[in-house]
PDB file of C-alpha atoms and ligand atoms in Angstrom:
ATOM      1  CA  PRO A  10      71.963 112.049 106.296  1.00  0.00           C
ATOM      2  CA  THR A  11      73.726 108.674 106.045  1.00  0.00           C
ATOM      3  CA  ILE A  12      75.133 107.290 102.750  1.00  0.00           C
ATOM      4  CA  LEU A  13      75.927 103.685 101.818  1.00  0.00           C
ATOM      5  CA  VAL A  14      78.029 103.259  98.764  1.00  0.00           C
ATOM      6  CA  LEU A  15      78.001 100.097  96.610  1.00  0.00           C
ATOM      7  CA  ALA A  16      81.032  99.420  94.382  1.00  0.00           C
ATOM      8  CA  SER A  17      82.527  96.511  92.481  1.00  0.00           C
ATOM      9  CA  GLY A  18      85.914  97.683  91.356  1.00  0.00           C
ATOM     10  CA  SER A  19      88.645 100.297  91.820  1.00  0.00           C
ATOM     11  CA  GLY A  20      86.324 102.763  93.611  1.00  0.00           C
ATOM     12  CA  THR A  21      87.622 106.023  92.221  1.00  0.00           C
ATOM     13  CA  ASN A  22      84.126 107.458  92.452  1.00  0.00           C
ATOM     14  CA  LEU A  23      83.970 106.197  96.012  1.00  0.00           C
ATOM     15  CA  GLN A  24      87.298 107.951  96.719  1.00  0.00           C
ATOM     16  CA  ALA A  25      85.978 111.190  95.323  1.00  0.00           C
ATOM     17  CA  LEU A  26      82.977 110.881  97.662  1.00  0.00           C
ATOM     18  CA  ILE A  27      85.158 110.041 100.667  1.00  0.00           C
ATOM     19  CA  ASP A  28      87.313 113.117  99.930  1.00  0.00           C
ATOM     20  CA  ALA A  29      84.265 115.383  99.524  1.00  0.00           C
ATOM     21  CA  SER A  30      82.648 114.010 102.676  1.00  0.00           C
ATOM     22  CA  ARG A  31      85.656 115.063 104.674  1.00  0.00           C
ATOM     23  CA  GLN A  32      84.897 118.733 104.045  1.00  0.00           C
ATOM     24  CA  ARG A  33      83.348 120.182 107.193  1.00  0.00           C
ATOM     25  CA  ASP A  34      80.301 121.536 105.458  1.00  0.00           C
ATOM     26  CA  PHE A  35      79.498 118.263 103.648  1.00  0.00           C
ATOM     27  CA  PRO A  36      75.926 117.355 104.770  1.00  0.00           C
ATOM     28  CA  GLY A  37      76.233 113.582 104.559  1.00  0.00           C
ATOM     29  CA  GLU A  38      78.208 110.815 106.220  1.00  0.00           C
ATOM     30  CA  ILE A  39      79.348 107.645 104.405  1.00  0.00           C
ATOM     31  CA  ILE A  40      78.532 104.941 106.972  1.00  0.00           C
ATOM     32  CA  ALA A  41      79.504 101.862 104.934  1.00  0.00           C
ATOM     33  CA  VAL A  42      80.811 100.549 101.640  1.00  0.00           C
ATOM     34  CA  GLY A  43      79.435  97.357 100.205  1.00  0.00           C
ATOM     35  CA  CYS A  44      81.028  95.254  97.390  1.00  0.00           C
ATOM     36  CA  ASN A  45      79.967  92.162  95.515  1.00  0.00           C
ATOM     37  CA  LYS A  46      83.627  91.327  94.890  1.00  0.00           C
ATOM     38  CA  PRO A  47      85.866  90.306  97.790  1.00  0.00           C
ATOM     39  CA  GLY A  48      89.026  91.761  96.297  1.00  0.00           C
ATOM     40  CA  ALA A  49      87.610  95.130  95.104  1.00  0.00           C
ATOM     41  CA  PHE A  50      90.128  97.945  95.696  1.00  0.00           C
ATOM     42  CA  ALA A  51      87.132 100.065  96.770  1.00  0.00           C
ATOM     43  CA  LEU A  52      87.207  98.057  99.995  1.00  0.00           C
ATOM     44  CA  GLU A  53      90.739  99.135 100.601  1.00  0.00           C
ATOM     45  CA  ARG A  54      89.798 102.765 100.079  1.00  0.00           C
ATOM     46  CA  ALA A  55      87.013 102.498 102.612  1.00  0.00           C
ATOM     47  CA  ALA A  56      89.264 100.765 105.173  1.00  0.00           C
ATOM     48  CA  GLN A  57      91.853 103.501 104.739  1.00  0.00           C
ATOM     49  CA  ALA A  58      89.081 106.015 105.505  1.00  0.00           C
ATOM     50  CA  ASN A  59      87.907 103.954 108.584  1.00  0.00           C
ATOM     51  CA  ILE A  60      84.578 103.297 106.912  1.00  0.00           C
ATOM     52  CA  LYS A  61      82.801 100.025 107.664  1.00  0.00           C
ATOM     53  CA  THR A  62      82.824  97.546 104.706  1.00  0.00           C
ATOM     54  CA  PHE A  63      80.860  94.395 103.841  1.00  0.00           C
ATOM     55  CA  VAL A  64      81.002  91.910 101.039  1.00  0.00           C
ATOM     56  CA  VAL A  65      78.037  90.131  99.534  1.00  0.00           C
ATOM     57  CA  ASN A  66      79.760  87.882  96.982  1.00  0.00           C
ATOM     58  CA  HIS A  67      77.470  87.171  94.160  1.00  0.00           C
ATOM     59  CA  LYS A  68      79.356  83.911  93.549  1.00  0.00           C
ATOM     60  CA  ASN A  69      77.839  82.539  96.756  1.00  0.00           C
ATOM     61  CA  PHE A  70      74.237  82.797  95.544  1.00  0.00           C
ATOM     62  CA  GLY A  71      72.342  80.641  93.156  1.00  0.00           C
ATOM     63  CA  SER A  72      70.137  83.364  91.763  1.00  0.00           C
ATOM     64  CA  ARG A  73      69.911  87.087  91.268  1.00  0.00           C
ATOM     65  CA  GLU A  74      67.017  87.199  93.664  1.00  0.00           C
ATOM     66  CA  GLU A  75      68.997  85.431  96.379  1.00  0.00           C
ATOM     67  CA  PHE A  76      71.925  87.809  95.979  1.00  0.00           C
ATOM     68  CA  ASP A  77      69.673  90.840  96.026  1.00  0.00           C
ATOM     69  CA  GLY A  78      67.931  89.471  99.123  1.00  0.00           C
ATOM     70  CA  ALA A  79      71.166  89.157 100.976  1.00  0.00           C
ATOM     71  CA  LEU A  80      72.326  92.668  99.866  1.00  0.00           C
ATOM     72  CA  MET A  81      69.003  94.069 100.883  1.00  0.00           C
ATOM     73  CA  ALA A  82      69.287  92.549 104.305  1.00  0.00           C
ATOM     74  CA  GLU A  83      72.651  94.167 104.829  1.00  0.00           C
ATOM     75  CA  ILE A  84      71.362  97.485 103.634  1.00  0.00           C
ATOM     76  CA  LEU A  85      68.157  97.435 105.768  1.00  0.00           C
ATOM     77  CA  ARG A  86      70.375  96.616 108.814  1.00  0.00           C
ATOM     78  CA  LEU A  87      72.361  99.803 108.144  1.00  0.00           C
ATOM     79  CA  ASN A  88      69.294 101.764 107.144  1.00  0.00           C
ATOM     80  CA  PRO A  89      71.013 104.511 105.126  1.00  0.00           C
ATOM     81  CA  ASP A  90      69.163 107.605 103.897  1.00  0.00           C
ATOM     82  CA  LEU A  91      70.853 107.269 100.474  1.00  0.00           C
ATOM     83  CA  ILE A  92      72.411 104.354  98.428  1.00  0.00           C
ATOM     84  CA  VAL A  93      75.065 105.468  96.008  1.00  0.00           C
ATOM     85  CA  LEU A  94      75.987 103.013  93.225  1.00  0.00           C
ATOM     86  CA  ALA A  95      79.600 103.906  92.289  1.00  0.00           C
ATOM     87  CA  GLY A  96      80.941 101.517  89.686  1.00  0.00           C
ATOM     88  CA  PHE A  97      78.614  98.864  90.972  1.00  0.00           C
ATOM     89  CA  MET A  98      78.464  96.294  88.182  1.00  0.00           C
ATOM     90  CA  ARG A  99      75.438  94.280  89.048  1.00  0.00           C
ATOM     91  CA  ILE A 100      71.948  94.488  87.568  1.00  0.00           C
ATOM     92  CA  LEU A 101      69.540  94.779  90.422  1.00  0.00           C
ATOM     93  CA  THR A 102      66.064  93.134  90.446  1.00  0.00           C
ATOM     94  CA  GLY A 103      62.976  95.204  90.280  1.00  0.00           C
ATOM     95  CA  ASP A 104      61.969  94.292  93.834  1.00  0.00           C
ATOM     96  CA  PHE A 105      65.330  95.621  95.135  1.00  0.00           C
ATOM     97  CA  VAL A 106      65.150  98.845  93.119  1.00  0.00           C
ATOM     98  CA  ARG A 107      61.484  99.481  94.243  1.00  0.00           C
ATOM     99  CA  ALA A 108      62.472  99.007  97.865  1.00  0.00           C
ATOM    100  CA  PHE A 109      64.835 101.956  97.552  1.00  0.00           C
ATOM    101  CA  ARG A 110      62.996 104.112  95.022  1.00  0.00           C
ATOM    102  CA  GLY A 111      63.890 107.785  95.343  1.00  0.00           C
ATOM    103  CA  ARG A 112      67.002 107.112  97.474  1.00  0.00           C
ATOM    104  CA  MET A 113      69.261 105.205  95.155  1.00  0.00           C
ATOM    105  CA  LEU A 114      71.647 107.013  92.671  1.00  0.00           C
ATOM    106  CA  ASN A 115      73.789 105.663  89.834  1.00  0.00           C
ATOM    107  CA  ILE A 116      76.531 107.109  87.739  1.00  0.00           C
ATOM    108  CA  HIS A 117      76.857 106.071  84.153  1.00  0.00           C
ATOM    109  CA  PRO A 118      79.594 107.075  81.635  1.00  0.00           C
ATOM    110  CA  SER A 119      77.383 108.415  78.780  1.00  0.00           C
ATOM    111  CA  LEU A 120      75.025 111.197  78.033  1.00  0.00           C
ATOM    112  CA  LEU A 121      71.854 109.227  78.780  1.00  0.00           C
ATOM    113  CA  PRO A 122      69.511 108.163  77.243  1.00  0.00           C
ATOM    114  CA  ALA A 123      72.248 107.394  74.719  1.00  0.00           C
ATOM    115  CA  TYR A 124      74.628 104.507  75.227  1.00  0.00           C
ATOM    116  CA  THR A 125      73.077 102.513  78.114  1.00  0.00           C
ATOM    117  CA  GLY A 126      75.037  99.420  79.035  1.00  0.00           C
ATOM    118  CA  LEU A 127      78.788  98.734  78.698  1.00  0.00           C
ATOM    119  CA  ASN A 128      81.759  99.944  76.637  1.00  0.00           C
ATOM    120  CA  THR A 129      80.257 103.350  76.165  1.00  0.00           C
ATOM    121  CA  HIS A 130      83.546 105.174  75.230  1.00  0.00           C
ATOM    122  CA  GLN A 131      84.408 102.831  72.321  1.00  0.00           C
ATOM    123  CA  ARG A 132      80.761 102.956  71.088  1.00  0.00           C
ATOM    124  CA  VAL A 133      80.907 106.837  71.044  1.00  0.00           C
ATOM    125  CA  LEU A 134      84.113 106.681  69.096  1.00  0.00           C
ATOM    126  CA  ASP A 135      82.726 104.185  66.659  1.00  0.00           C
ATOM    127  CA  ALA A 136      79.695 106.332  66.070  1.00  0.00           C
ATOM    128  CA  GLY A 137      81.849 109.354  65.423  1.00  0.00           C
ATOM    129  CA  ASP A 138      80.118 111.433  68.105  1.00  0.00           C
ATOM    130  CA  THR A 139      81.703 114.834  68.896  1.00  0.00           C
ATOM    131  CA  THR A 140      80.372 114.928  72.467  1.00  0.00           C
ATOM    132  CA  HIS A 141      80.296 112.362  75.272  1.00  0.00           C
ATOM    133  CA  GLY A 142      79.913 112.612  79.048  1.00  0.00           C
ATOM    134  CA  VAL A 143      78.534 111.346  82.327  1.00  0.00           C
ATOM    135  CA  SER A 144      75.091 111.031  83.761  1.00  0.00           C
ATOM    136  CA  ILE A 145      73.827 110.683  87.307  1.00  0.00           C
ATOM    137  CA  HIS A 146      70.293 109.352  87.717  1.00  0.00           C
ATOM    138  CA  PHE A 147      67.856 107.849  90.122  1.00  0.00           C
ATOM    139  CA  VAL A 148      67.876 104.130  89.809  1.00  0.00           C
ATOM    140  CA  THR A 149      64.580 102.672  88.608  1.00  0.00           C
ATOM    141  CA  GLU A 150      63.673  99.219  87.143  1.00  0.00           C
ATOM    142  CA  GLU A 151      65.027 100.247  83.747  1.00  0.00           C
ATOM    143  CA  LEU A 152      68.777  99.576  83.478  1.00  0.00           C
ATOM    144  CA  ASP A 153      70.739 102.855  83.192  1.00  0.00           C
ATOM    145  CA  GLY A 154      67.278 104.374  82.497  1.00  0.00           C
ATOM    146  CA  GLY A 155      66.155 106.245  85.605  1.00  0.00           C
ATOM    147  CA  PRO A 156      65.314 109.997  85.575  1.00  0.00           C
ATOM    148  CA  VAL A 157      68.469 111.964  85.023  1.00  0.00           C
ATOM    149  CA  ILE A 158      69.540 114.417  87.662  1.00  0.00           C
ATOM    150  CA  ALA A 159      72.726 115.901  86.157  1.00  0.00           C
ATOM    151  CA  GLN A 160      75.046 115.493  83.274  1.00  0.00           C
ATOM    152  CA  ALA A 161      78.569 116.763  82.329  1.00  0.00           C
ATOM    153  CA  GLU A 162      79.894 116.846  78.817  1.00  0.00           C
ATOM    154  CA  VAL A 163      83.293 116.323  77.207  1.00  0.00           C
ATOM    155  CA  ALA A 164      84.329 117.062  73.598  1.00  0.00           C
ATOM    156  CA  VAL A 165      85.503 114.003  71.614  1.00  0.00           C
ATOM    157  CA  THR A 166      88.561 114.739  69.533  1.00  0.00           C
ATOM    158  CA  LYS A 167      89.098 112.966  66.162  1.00  0.00           C
ATOM    159  CA  ASP A 168      92.167 110.869  67.286  1.00  0.00           C
ATOM    160  CA  ASP A 169      90.667 110.133  70.772  1.00  0.00           C
ATOM    161  CA  THR A 170      91.068 106.585  72.157  1.00  0.00           C
ATOM    162  CA  ALA A 171      88.611 104.854  74.520  1.00  0.00           C
ATOM    163  CA  GLU A 172      91.213 105.046  77.286  1.00  0.00           C
ATOM    164  CA  ALA A 173      91.829 108.773  76.847  1.00  0.00           C
ATOM    165  CA  LEU A 174      88.055 109.432  76.649  1.00  0.00           C
ATOM    166  CA  ALA A 175      87.382 107.338  79.733  1.00  0.00           C
ATOM    167  CA  GLY A 176      90.008 109.275  81.647  1.00  0.00           C
ATOM    168  CA  ARG A 177      88.375 112.588  80.855  1.00  0.00           C
ATOM    169  CA  VAL A 178      84.854 111.242  81.661  1.00  0.00           C
ATOM    170  CA  GLN A 179      86.096 109.809  84.941  1.00  0.00           C
ATOM    171  CA  GLN A 180      87.500 113.257  85.886  1.00  0.00           C
ATOM    172  CA  LEU A 181      83.963 114.611  85.360  1.00  0.00           C
ATOM    173  CA  GLU A 182      82.430 111.813  87.381  1.00  0.00           C
ATOM    174  CA  HIS A 183      84.690 112.652  90.269  1.00  0.00           C
ATOM    175  CA  LEU A 184      83.600 116.264  90.118  1.00  0.00           C
ATOM    176  CA  LEU A 185      79.893 115.699  89.559  1.00  0.00           C
ATOM    177  CA  TYR A 186      79.009 112.906  91.893  1.00  0.00           C
ATOM    178  CA  PRO A 187      80.018 114.702  95.135  1.00  0.00           C
ATOM    179  CA  ILE A 188      77.931 117.678  93.959  1.00  0.00           C
ATOM    180  CA  VAL A 189      74.795 115.624  93.244  1.00  0.00           C
ATOM    181  CA  VAL A 190      75.187 113.622  96.559  1.00  0.00           C
ATOM    182  CA  ARG A 191      75.519 116.874  98.415  1.00  0.00           C
ATOM    183  CA  TRP A 192      72.306 118.148  96.778  1.00  0.00           C
ATOM    184  CA  PHE A 193      70.484 115.003  97.771  1.00  0.00           C
ATOM    185  CA  CYS A 194      71.688 115.237 101.410  1.00  0.00           C
ATOM    186  CA  GLU A 195      70.556 118.887 101.462  1.00  0.00           C
ATOM    187  CA  GLY A 196      67.138 117.738 100.399  1.00  0.00           C
ATOM    188  CA  ARG A 197      67.289 119.620  97.099  1.00  0.00           C
ATOM    189  CA  ILE A 198      66.630 116.622  94.882  1.00  0.00           C
ATOM    190  CA  GLN A 199      63.512 114.420  94.911  1.00  0.00           C
ATOM    191  CA  LEU A 200      62.135 111.715  92.634  1.00  0.00           C
ATOM    192  CA  ALA A 201      58.540 112.589  91.951  1.00  0.00           C
ATOM    193  CA  ALA A 202      56.055 110.360  90.110  1.00  0.00           C
ATOM    194  CA  ASP A 203      57.021 111.704  86.743  1.00  0.00           C
ATOM    195  CA  GLY A 204      60.654 112.864  87.084  1.00  0.00           C
ATOM    196  CA  VAL A 205      63.187 114.743  89.132  1.00  0.00           C
ATOM    197  CA  LEU A 206      62.390 117.855  91.273  1.00  0.00           C
ATOM    198  CA  PHE A 207      65.259 120.228  91.991  1.00  0.00           C
ATOM    199  CA  ASP A 208      64.397 122.737  94.678  1.00  0.00           C
ATOM    200  CA  GLY A 209      60.741 121.750  94.131  1.00  0.00           C
ATOM    201  CA  GLU A 210      60.923 122.525  90.403  1.00  0.00           C
ATOM    202  CA  ALA A 211      60.622 119.833  87.724  1.00  0.00           C
ATOM    203  CA  LEU A 212      63.943 119.480  85.834  1.00  0.00           C
TER     204      LEU A 212
HETATM  205  C1  GRF B 320      83.111 104.408  86.124  1.00  0.00           C
HETATM  206  O1  GRF B 320      83.427 104.725  84.788  1.00  0.00           O
HETATM  207  C2  GRF B 320      81.629 104.605  86.350  1.00  0.00           C
HETATM  208  O2  GRF B 320      81.005 105.545  85.492  1.00  0.00           O
HETATM  209  C3  GRF B 320      81.028 103.231  86.089  1.00  0.00           C
HETATM  210  O3  GRF B 320      81.985 102.390  86.615  1.00  0.00           O
HETATM  211  C4  GRF B 320      83.294 102.879  86.355  1.00  0.00           C
HETATM  212  C5  GRF B 320      84.238 102.535  87.425  1.00  0.00           C
HETATM  213  O4  GRF B 320      84.070 103.376  88.458  1.00  0.00           O
HETATM  214  N1  GRF B 320      79.721 103.113  86.653  1.00  0.00           N
HETATM  215  P1  GRF B 320      84.968 103.361  89.846  1.00  0.00           P
HETATM  216  O5  GRF B 320      86.441 103.787  89.449  1.00  0.00           O
HETATM  217  O6  GRF B 320      85.017 101.933  90.394  1.00  0.00           O
HETATM  218  O7  GRF B 320      84.380 104.326  90.763  1.00  0.00           O
END
């Protein structure tokens, strides 16, 4: 199966996926990396790995719909089996999300449904939570709200900082995303009408 990764920033999750896809038994191929920011380091990571890149700069469009339309055109041209949002910092319109329902994944640095949105690590610390983590989910119309496929947890220590916590969560991200992408490429994960099926069983 072919994979298209969308990123906006440093692309450390992209790098983890690139590294995993180099393993001979990895069932998917990353065919392109798209960014909404021209200078995203994720583009450099893709170029280093000889992966095609494209930029759809959201600053060039007057509306969210026009940006999404341009991005969709690029994606339809490449026709990937799976779209992976990896640090992609755009809110996608319902039409876009529906077009790729069941074949678009996102990674979010919290134990969903808790802490959707931004600045999750600081919010966890402010709340005094003792656990935190990462969630990988199918993308649906609800922001950071799609059916969760997998989560991984870290313990929060009392003198933790947002930076330290983010570092530990990112390490988990880099472990978990390649596993979940592998499962999707092996046909083990599906988005059914009312949730995720893993090997045909409801999660
Ligand atoms: C990561 O923390 C990820 O959870 C969030 O964006 C951040 C940056 O990811 N979605 P990356 O280093 O650009 O992959």
